[in-house]
PDB file of C-alpha atoms and ligand atoms in Angstrom:
ATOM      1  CA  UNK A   1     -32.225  19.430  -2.495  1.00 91.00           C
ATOM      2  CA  UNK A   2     -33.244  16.746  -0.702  1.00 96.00           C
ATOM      3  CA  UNK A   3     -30.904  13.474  -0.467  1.00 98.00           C
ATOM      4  CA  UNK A   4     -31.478  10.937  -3.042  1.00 98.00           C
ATOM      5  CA  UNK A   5     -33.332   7.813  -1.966  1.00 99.00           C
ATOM      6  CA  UNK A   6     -32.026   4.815  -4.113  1.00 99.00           C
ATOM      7  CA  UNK A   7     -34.714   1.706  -4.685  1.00 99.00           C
ATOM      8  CA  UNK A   8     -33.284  -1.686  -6.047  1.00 99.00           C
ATOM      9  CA  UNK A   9     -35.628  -4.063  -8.002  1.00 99.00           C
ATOM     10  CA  UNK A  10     -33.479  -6.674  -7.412  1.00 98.00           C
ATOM     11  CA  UNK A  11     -35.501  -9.926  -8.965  1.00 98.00           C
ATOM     12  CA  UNK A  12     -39.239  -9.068 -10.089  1.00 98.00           C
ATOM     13  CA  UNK A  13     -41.328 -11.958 -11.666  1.00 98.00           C
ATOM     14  CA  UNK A  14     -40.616 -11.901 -15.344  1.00 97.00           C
ATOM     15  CA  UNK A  15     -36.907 -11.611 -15.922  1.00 98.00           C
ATOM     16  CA  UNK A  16     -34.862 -14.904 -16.056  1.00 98.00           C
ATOM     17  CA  UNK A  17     -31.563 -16.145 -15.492  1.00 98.00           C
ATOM     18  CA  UNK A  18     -31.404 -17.133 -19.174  1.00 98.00           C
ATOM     19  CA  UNK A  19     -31.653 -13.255 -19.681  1.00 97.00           C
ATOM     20  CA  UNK A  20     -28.497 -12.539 -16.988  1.00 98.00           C
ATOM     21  CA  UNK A  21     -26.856 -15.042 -15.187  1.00 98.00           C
ATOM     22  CA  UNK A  22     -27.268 -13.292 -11.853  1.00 98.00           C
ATOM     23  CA  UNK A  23     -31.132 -12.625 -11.733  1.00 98.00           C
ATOM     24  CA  UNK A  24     -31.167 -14.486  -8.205  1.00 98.00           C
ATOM     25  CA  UNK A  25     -33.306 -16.927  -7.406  1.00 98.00           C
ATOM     26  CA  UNK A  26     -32.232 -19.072  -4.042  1.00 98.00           C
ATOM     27  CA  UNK A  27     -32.676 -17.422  -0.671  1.00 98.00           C
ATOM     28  CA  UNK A  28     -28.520 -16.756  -0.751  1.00 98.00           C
ATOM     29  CA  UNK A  29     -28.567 -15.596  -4.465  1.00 98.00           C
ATOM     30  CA  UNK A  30     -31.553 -12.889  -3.339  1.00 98.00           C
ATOM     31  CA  UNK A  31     -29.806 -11.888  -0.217  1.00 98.00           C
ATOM     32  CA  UNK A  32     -26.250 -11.480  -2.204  1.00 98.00           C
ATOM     33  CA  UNK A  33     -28.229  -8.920  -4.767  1.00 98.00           C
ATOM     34  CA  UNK A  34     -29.707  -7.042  -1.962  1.00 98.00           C
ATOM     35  CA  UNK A  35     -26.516  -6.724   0.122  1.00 98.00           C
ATOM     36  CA  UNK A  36     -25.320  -6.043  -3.415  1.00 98.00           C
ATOM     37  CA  UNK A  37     -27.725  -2.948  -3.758  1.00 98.00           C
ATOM     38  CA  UNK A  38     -27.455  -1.859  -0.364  1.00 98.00           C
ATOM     39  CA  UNK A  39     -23.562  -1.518  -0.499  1.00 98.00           C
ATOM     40  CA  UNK A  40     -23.518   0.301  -3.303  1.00 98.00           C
ATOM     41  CA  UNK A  41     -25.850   3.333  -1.704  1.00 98.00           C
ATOM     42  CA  UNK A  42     -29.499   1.254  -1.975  1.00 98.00           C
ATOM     43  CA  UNK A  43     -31.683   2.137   0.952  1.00 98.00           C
ATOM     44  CA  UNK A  44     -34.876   0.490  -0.419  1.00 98.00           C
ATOM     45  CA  UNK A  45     -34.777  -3.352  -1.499  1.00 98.00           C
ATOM     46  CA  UNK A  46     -38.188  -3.826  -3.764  1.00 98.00           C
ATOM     47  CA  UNK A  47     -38.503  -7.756  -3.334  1.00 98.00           C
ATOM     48  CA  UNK A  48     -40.070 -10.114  -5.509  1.00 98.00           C
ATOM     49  CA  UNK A  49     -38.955 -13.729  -4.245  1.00 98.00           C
ATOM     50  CA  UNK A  50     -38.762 -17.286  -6.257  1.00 98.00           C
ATOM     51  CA  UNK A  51     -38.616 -20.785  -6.146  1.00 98.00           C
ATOM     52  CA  UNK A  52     -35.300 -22.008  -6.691  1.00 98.00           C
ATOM     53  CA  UNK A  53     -36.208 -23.032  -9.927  1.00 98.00           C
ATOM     54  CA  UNK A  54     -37.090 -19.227 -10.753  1.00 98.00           C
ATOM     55  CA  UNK A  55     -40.969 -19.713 -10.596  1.00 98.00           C
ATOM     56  CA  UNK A  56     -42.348 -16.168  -9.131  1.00 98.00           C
ATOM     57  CA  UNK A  57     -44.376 -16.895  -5.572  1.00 98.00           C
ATOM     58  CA  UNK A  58     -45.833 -14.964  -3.393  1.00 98.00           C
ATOM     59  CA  UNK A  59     -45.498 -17.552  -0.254  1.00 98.00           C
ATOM     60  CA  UNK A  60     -45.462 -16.180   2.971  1.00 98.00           C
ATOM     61  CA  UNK A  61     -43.112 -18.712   3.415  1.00 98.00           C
ATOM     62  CA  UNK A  62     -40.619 -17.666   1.483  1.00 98.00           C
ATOM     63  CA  UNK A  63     -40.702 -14.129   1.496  1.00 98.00           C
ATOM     64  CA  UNK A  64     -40.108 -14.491   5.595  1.00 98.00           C
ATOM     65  CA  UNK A  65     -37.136 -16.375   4.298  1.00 98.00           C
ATOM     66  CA  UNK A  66     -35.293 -14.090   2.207  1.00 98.00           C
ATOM     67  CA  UNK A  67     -36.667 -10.781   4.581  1.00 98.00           C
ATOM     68  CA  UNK A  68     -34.948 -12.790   7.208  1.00 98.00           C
ATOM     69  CA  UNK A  69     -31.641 -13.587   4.702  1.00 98.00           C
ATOM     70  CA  UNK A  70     -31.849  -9.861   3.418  1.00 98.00           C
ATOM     71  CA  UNK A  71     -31.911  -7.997   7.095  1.00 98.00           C
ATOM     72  CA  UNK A  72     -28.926 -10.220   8.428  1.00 98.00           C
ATOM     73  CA  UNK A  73     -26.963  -8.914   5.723  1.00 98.00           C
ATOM     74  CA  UNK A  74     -28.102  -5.691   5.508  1.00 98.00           C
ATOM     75  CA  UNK A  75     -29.480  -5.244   9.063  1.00 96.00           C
ATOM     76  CA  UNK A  76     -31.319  -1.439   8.265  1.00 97.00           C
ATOM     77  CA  UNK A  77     -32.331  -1.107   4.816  1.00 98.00           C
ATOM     78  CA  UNK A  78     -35.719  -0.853   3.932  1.00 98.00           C
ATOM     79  CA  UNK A  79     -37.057  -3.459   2.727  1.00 98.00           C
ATOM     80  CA  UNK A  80     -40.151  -3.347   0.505  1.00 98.00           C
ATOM     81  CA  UNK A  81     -42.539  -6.424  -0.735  1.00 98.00           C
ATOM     82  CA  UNK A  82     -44.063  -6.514  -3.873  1.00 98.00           C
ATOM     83  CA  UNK A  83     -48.183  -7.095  -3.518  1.00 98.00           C
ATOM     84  CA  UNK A  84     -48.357  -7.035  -7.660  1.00 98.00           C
ATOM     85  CA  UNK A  85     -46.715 -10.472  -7.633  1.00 98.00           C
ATOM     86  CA  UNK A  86     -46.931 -11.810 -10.959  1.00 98.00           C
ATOM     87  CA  UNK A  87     -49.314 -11.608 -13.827  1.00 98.00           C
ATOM     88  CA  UNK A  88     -52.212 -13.873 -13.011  1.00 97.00           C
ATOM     89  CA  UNK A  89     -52.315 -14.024  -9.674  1.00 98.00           C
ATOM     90  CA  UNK A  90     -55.143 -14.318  -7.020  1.00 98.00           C
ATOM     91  CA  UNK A  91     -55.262 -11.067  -4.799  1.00 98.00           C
ATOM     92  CA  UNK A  92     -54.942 -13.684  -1.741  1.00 98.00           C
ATOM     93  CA  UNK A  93     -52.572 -14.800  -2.928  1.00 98.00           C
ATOM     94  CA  UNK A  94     -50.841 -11.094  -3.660  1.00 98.00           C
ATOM     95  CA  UNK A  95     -51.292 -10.357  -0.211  1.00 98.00           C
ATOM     96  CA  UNK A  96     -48.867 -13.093   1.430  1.00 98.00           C
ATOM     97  CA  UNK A  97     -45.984 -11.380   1.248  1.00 98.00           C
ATOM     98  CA  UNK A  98     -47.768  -8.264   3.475  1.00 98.00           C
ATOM     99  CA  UNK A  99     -48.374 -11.249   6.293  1.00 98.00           C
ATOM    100  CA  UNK A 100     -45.098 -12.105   7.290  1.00 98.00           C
ATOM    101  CA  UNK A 101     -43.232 -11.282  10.908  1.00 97.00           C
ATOM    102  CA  UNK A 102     -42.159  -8.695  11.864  1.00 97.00           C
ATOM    103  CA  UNK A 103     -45.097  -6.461   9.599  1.00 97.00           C
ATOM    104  CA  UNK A 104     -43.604  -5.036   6.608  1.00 98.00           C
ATOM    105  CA  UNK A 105     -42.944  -1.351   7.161  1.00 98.00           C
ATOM    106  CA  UNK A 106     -43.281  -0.795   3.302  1.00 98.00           C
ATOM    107  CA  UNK A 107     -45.216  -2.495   0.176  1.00 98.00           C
ATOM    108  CA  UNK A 108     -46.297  -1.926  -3.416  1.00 98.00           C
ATOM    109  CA  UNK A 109     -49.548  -1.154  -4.110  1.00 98.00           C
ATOM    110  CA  UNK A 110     -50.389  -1.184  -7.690  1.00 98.00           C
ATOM    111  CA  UNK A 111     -52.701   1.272  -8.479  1.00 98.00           C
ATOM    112  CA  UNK A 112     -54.666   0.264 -12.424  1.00 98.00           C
ATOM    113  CA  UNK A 113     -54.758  -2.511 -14.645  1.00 98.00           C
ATOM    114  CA  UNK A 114     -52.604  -2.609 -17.439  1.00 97.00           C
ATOM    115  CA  UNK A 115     -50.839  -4.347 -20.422  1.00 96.00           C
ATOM    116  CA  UNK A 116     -48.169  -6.113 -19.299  1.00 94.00           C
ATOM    117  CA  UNK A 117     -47.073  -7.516 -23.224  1.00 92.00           C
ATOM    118  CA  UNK A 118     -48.656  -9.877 -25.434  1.00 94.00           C
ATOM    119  CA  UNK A 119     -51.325 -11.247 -23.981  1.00 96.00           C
ATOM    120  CA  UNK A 120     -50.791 -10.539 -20.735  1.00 96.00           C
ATOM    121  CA  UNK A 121     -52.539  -8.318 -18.519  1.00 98.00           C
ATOM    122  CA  UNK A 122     -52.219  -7.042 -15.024  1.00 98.00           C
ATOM    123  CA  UNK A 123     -55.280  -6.660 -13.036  1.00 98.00           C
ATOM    124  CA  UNK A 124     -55.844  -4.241 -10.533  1.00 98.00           C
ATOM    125  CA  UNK A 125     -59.716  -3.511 -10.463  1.00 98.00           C
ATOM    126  CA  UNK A 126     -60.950  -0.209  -8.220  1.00 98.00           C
ATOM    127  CA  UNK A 127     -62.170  -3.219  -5.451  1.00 98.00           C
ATOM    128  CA  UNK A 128     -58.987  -5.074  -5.518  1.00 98.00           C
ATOM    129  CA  UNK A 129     -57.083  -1.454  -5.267  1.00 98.00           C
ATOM    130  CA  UNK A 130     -59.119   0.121  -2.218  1.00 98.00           C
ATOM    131  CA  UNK A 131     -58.892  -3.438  -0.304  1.00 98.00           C
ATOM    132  CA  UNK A 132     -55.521  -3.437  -0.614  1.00 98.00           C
ATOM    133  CA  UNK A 133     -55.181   0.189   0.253  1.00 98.00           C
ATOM    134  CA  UNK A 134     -57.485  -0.887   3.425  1.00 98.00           C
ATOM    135  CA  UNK A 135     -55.356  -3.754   4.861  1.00 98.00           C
ATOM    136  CA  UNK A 136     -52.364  -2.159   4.356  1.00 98.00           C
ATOM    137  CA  UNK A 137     -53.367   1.039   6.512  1.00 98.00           C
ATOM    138  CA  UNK A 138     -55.010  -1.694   8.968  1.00 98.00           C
ATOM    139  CA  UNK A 139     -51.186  -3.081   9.323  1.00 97.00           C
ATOM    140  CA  UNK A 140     -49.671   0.030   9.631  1.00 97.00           C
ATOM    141  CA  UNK A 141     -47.651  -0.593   6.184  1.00 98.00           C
ATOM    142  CA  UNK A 142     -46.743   2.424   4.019  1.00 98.00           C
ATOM    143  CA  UNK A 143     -48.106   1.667   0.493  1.00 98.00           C
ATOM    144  CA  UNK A 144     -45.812   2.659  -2.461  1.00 99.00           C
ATOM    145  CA  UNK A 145     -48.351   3.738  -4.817  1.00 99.00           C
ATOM    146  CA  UNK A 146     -46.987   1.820  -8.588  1.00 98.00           C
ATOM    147  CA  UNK A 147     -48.249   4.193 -11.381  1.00 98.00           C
ATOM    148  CA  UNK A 148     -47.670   3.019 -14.627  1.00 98.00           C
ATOM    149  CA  UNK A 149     -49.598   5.972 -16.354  1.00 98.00           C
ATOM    150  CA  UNK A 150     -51.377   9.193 -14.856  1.00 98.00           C
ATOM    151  CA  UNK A 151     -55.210   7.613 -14.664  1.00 98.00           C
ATOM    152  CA  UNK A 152     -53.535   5.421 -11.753  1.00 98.00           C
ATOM    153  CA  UNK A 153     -52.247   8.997 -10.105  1.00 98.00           C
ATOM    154  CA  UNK A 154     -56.021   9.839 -10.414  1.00 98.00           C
ATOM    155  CA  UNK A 155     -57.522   6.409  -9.187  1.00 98.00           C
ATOM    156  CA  UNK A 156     -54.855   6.269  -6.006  1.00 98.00           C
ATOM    157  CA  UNK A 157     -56.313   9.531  -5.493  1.00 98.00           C
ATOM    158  CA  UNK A 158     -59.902   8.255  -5.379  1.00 98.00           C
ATOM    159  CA  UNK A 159     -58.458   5.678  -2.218  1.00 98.00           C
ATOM    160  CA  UNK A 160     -56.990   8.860  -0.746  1.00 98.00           C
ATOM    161  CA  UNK A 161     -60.715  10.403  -1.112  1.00 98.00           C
ATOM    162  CA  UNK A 162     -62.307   7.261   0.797  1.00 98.00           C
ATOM    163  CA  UNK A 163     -59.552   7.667   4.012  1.00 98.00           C
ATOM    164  CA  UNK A 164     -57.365   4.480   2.386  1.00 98.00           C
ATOM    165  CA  UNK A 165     -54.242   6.338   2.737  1.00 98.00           C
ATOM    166  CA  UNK A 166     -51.952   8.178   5.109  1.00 98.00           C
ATOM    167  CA  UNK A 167     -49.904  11.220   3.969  1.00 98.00           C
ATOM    168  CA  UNK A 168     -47.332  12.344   2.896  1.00 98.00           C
ATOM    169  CA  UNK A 169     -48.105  10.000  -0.270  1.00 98.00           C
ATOM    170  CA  UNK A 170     -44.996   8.356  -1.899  1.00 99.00           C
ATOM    171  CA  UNK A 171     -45.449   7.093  -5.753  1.00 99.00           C
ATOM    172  CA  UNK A 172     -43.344   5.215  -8.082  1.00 99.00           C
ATOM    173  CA  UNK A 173     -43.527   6.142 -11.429  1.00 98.00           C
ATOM    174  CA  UNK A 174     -43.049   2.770 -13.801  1.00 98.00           C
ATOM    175  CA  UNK A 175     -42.542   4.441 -17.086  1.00 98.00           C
ATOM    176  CA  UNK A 176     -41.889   2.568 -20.368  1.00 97.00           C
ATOM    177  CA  UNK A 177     -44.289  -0.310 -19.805  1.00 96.00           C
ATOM    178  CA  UNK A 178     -47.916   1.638 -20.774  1.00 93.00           C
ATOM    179  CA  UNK A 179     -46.413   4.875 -21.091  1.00 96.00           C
ATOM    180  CA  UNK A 180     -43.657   6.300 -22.750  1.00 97.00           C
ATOM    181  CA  UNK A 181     -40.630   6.831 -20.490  1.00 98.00           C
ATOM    182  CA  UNK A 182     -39.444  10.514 -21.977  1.00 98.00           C
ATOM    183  CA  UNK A 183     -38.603  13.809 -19.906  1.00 98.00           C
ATOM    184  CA  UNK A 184     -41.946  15.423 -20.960  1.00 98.00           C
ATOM    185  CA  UNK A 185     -44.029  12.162 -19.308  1.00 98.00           C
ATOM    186  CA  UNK A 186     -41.745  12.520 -16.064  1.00 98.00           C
ATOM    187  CA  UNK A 187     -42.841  15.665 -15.679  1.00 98.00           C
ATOM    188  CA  UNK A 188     -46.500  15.181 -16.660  1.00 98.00           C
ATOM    189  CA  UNK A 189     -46.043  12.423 -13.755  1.00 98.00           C
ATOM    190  CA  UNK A 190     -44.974  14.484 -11.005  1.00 98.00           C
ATOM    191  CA  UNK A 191     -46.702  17.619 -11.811  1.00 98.00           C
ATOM    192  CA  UNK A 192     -50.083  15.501 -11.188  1.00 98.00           C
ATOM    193  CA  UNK A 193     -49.314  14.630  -7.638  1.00 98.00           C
ATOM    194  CA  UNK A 194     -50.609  16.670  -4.862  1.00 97.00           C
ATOM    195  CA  UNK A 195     -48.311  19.166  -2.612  1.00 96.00           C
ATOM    196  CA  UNK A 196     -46.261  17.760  -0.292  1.00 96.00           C
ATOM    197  CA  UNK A 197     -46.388  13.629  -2.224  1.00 98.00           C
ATOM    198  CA  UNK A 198     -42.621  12.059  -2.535  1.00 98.00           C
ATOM    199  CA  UNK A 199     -41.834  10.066  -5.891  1.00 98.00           C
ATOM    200  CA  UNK A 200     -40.223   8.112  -7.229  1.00 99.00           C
ATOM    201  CA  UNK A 201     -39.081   7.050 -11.381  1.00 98.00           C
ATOM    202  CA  UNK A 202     -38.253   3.767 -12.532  1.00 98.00           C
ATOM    203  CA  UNK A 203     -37.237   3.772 -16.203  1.00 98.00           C
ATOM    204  CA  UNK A 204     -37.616  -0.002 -17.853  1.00 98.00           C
ATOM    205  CA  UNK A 205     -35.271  -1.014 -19.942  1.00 97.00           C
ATOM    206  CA  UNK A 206     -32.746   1.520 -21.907  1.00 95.00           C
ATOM    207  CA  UNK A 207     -34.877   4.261 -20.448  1.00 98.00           C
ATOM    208  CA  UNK A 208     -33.683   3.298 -16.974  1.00 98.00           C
ATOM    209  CA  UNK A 209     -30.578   5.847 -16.624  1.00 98.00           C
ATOM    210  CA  UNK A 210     -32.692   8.409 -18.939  1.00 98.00           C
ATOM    211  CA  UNK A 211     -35.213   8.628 -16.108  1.00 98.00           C
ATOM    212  CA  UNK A 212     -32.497   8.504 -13.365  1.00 98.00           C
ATOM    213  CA  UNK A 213     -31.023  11.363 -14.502  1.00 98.00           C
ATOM    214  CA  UNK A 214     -34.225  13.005 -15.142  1.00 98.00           C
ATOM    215  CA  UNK A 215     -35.511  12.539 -11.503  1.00 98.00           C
ATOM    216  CA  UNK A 216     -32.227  12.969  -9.698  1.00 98.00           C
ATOM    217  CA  UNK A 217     -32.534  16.803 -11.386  1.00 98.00           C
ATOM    218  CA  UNK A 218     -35.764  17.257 -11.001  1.00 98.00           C
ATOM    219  CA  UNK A 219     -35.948  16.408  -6.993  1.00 98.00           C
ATOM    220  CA  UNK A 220     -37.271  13.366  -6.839  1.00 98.00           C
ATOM    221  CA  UNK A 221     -36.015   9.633  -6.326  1.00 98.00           C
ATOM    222  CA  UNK A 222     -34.741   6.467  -8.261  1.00 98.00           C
ATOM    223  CA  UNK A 223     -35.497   3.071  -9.087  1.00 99.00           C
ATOM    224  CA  UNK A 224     -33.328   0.712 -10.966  1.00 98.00           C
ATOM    225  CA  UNK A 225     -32.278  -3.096 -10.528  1.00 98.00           C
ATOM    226  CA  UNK A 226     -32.950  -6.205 -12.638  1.00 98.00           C
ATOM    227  CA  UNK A 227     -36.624  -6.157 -12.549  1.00 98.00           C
ATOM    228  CA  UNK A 228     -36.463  -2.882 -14.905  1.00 98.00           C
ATOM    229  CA  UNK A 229     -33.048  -3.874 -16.318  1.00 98.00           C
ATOM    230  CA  UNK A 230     -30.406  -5.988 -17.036  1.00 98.00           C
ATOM    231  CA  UNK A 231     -27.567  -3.880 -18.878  1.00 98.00           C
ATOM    232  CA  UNK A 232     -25.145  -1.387 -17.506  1.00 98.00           C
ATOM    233  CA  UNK A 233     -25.004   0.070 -20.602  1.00 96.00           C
ATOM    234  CA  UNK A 234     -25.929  -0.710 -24.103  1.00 96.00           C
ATOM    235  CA  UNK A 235     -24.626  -4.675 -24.683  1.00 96.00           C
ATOM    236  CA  UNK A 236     -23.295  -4.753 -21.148  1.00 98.00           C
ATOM    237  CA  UNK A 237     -25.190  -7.332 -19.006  1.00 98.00           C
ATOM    238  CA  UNK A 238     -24.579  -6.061 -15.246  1.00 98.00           C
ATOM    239  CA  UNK A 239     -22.644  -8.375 -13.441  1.00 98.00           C
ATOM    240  CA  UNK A 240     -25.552  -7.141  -9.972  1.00 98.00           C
ATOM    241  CA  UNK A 241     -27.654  -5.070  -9.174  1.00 98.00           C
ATOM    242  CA  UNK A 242     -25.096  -3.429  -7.400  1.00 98.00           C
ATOM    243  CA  UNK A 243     -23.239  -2.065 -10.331  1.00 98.00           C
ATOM    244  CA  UNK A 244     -26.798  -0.768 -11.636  1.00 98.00           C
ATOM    245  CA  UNK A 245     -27.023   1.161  -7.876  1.00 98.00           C
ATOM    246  CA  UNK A 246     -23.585   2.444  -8.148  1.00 98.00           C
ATOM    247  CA  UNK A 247     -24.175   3.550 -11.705  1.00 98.00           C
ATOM    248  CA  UNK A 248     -27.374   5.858 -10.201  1.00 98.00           C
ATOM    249  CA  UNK A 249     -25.274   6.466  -6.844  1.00 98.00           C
ATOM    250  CA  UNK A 250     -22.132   7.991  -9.574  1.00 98.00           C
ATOM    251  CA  UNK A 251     -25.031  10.342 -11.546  1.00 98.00           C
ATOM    252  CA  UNK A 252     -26.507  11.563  -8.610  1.00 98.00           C
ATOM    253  CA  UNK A 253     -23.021  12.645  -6.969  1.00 98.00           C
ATOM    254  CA  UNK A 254     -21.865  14.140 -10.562  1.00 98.00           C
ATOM    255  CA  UNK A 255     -25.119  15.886 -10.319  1.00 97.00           C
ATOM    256  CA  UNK A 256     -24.445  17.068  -6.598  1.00 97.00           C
ATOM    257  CA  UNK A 257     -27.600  14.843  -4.984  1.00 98.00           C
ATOM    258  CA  UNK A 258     -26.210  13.198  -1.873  1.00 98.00           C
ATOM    259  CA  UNK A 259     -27.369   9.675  -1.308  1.00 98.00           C
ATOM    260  CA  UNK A 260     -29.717   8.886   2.010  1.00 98.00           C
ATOM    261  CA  UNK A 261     -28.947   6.042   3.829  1.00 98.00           C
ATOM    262  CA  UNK A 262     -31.963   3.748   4.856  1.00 98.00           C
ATOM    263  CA  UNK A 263     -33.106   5.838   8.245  1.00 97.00           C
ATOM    264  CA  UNK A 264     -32.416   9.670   6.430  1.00 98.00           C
ATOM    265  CA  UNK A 265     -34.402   7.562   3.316  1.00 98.00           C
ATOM    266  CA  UNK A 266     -37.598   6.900   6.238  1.00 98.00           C
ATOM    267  CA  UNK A 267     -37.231  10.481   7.175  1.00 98.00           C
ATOM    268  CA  UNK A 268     -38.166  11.255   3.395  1.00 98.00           C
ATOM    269  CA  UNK A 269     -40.457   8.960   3.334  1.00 98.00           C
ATOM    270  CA  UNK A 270     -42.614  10.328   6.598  1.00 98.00           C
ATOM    271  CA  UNK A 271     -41.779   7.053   7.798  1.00 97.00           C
ATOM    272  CA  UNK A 272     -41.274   5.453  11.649  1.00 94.00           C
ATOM    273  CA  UNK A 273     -37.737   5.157  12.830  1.00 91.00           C
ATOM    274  CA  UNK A 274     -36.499   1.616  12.038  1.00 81.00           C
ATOM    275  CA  UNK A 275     -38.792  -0.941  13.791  1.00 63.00           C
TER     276      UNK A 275
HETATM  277  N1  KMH B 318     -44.697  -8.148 -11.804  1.00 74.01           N
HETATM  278  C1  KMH B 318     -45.750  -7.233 -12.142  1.00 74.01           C
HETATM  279  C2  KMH B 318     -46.925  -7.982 -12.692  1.00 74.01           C
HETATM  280  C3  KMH B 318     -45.232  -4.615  -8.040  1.00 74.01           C
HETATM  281  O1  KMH B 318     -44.183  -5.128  -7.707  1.00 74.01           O
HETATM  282  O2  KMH B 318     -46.060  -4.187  -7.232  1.00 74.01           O
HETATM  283  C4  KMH B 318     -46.183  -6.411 -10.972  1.00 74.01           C
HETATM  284  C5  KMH B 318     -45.138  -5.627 -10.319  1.00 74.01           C
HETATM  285  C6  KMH B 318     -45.578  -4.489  -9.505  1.00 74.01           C
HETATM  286  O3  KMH B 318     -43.937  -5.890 -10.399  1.00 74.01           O
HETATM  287 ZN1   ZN B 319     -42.208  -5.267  -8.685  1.00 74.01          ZN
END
């Protein structure tokens, strides 16, 4: 089987320090979880950034900052913005972190609207999806297609349709959010995609190590990290997002998946040698 590619959500927008200590929020404290991830086996950093205060933003400004904090640590690793942002954003305002120097060489690119809890609701119309899919393949930036439940497989198919995308198409599956996060929803997930498509699960919450284990069997790759969350194991904040990696890194080498390291991880990916 292919080696495993490791992603770390290392911050997102919604979780808080007040919910674990060591959800970063300063420049240092992001680049100290992403060297955190990447020395435990991470070859993809998924980057949400903050104010120092923990507000979410997506200022150019500051995601050049911590890119530039991350890469000095962890001079190869992969390092991928977030376009979702948070909930309520402007789609300008989305796209900032895809504008920074050099180009990104990977992004999210959230593919449907959905329920985000309570009253909250994440917006991705068909318009704001294509446009996105559109400037990223102007900027030569791999999109990581977010799927939170299979109509978004279908709709990121519909960009594929118009020419938005380049193959071979990578997906994240978010499961647990819209959709359950079971074996029997993995499966629906990746037995949607078409031949030769990469993917990857994220499990939120509990469900995190559940779909870990499920994809590291099944042949396809992981997401975990404080965005999806917080606990090593049940009543165990982790102390980084490094213990969370090492936790996936330990399942995958018990289940006799070798890890890829950020340029085996492009490879995968059908991405360019490191920029
Ligand atoms: N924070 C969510 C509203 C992404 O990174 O592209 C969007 C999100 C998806 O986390
Ligand atoms: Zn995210």
């Amino acid at each position: 089987m292919e080696k495993l590619i490791i992603t770390a959500a290392i911050c997102g927008a919604e979780v808080t320090k007040e919910h674990n200590p060591a959800v970063p929020y300063t420049v240092e404290e992001t680049a100290r979880e992403a060297k955190s991830a990447y020395d435990a086996g991470a070859s993809v950093i998924h980057l949400h950034v903050r104010e120092d205060d923990g507000t979410p933003t997506q200022s150019k400004a500051r995601f050049q900052e911590c890119i530039e904090a991350i890469l000095k640590l962890c001079p190869d690793a992969i390092v991928q913005p977030s376009t979702g942002g948070a909930v309520g954003m402007s789609d300008l305002e989305r796209l900032q972190s895809t504008e920074v120097t050099p180009t990104p060489e990977f992004a999210t690119l959230d593919c449907g609207t959905l329920n985000f809890g309570g009253d909250e609701i994440f917006v991705n119309s068909d318009n704001t999806i294509f446009n996105f899919a559109k400037i990223m393949k102007e900027r030569g930036i791999k999109p990581e297609l977010e799927v939170f439940d299979k109509g978004m497989i279908d709709i990121a198919l519909k960009a594929d349709r118009k020419g938005l995308l380049v193959h071979p198409l990578h997906f994240d599956f978010v499961l647990g959010v819209q959709m359950s996060a079971t074996v029997r929803d993995l499966a629906f997930m990746a037995g949607s995609l078409p031949p030769g498509s990469t993917w990857t699960a994220a499990g939120i919450g509990r469900a995190q190590f559940d779909m870990a284990a499920a994809a590291i069997v099944m042949g396809g790759h992981v997401r975990v990290g404080f965005e999806d969350n917080l606990y090593l194991e049940k009543g165990v904040l982790a102390r980084s997002n490094g213990e969370l990696v090492e936790k996936a890194a330990k399942l995958a080498r018990l289940l006799g998946r070798e890890i890829a390291d950020p340029n085996e991880a492009r490879k995968i990916l059908g991405m360019a040698p490191r920029r």
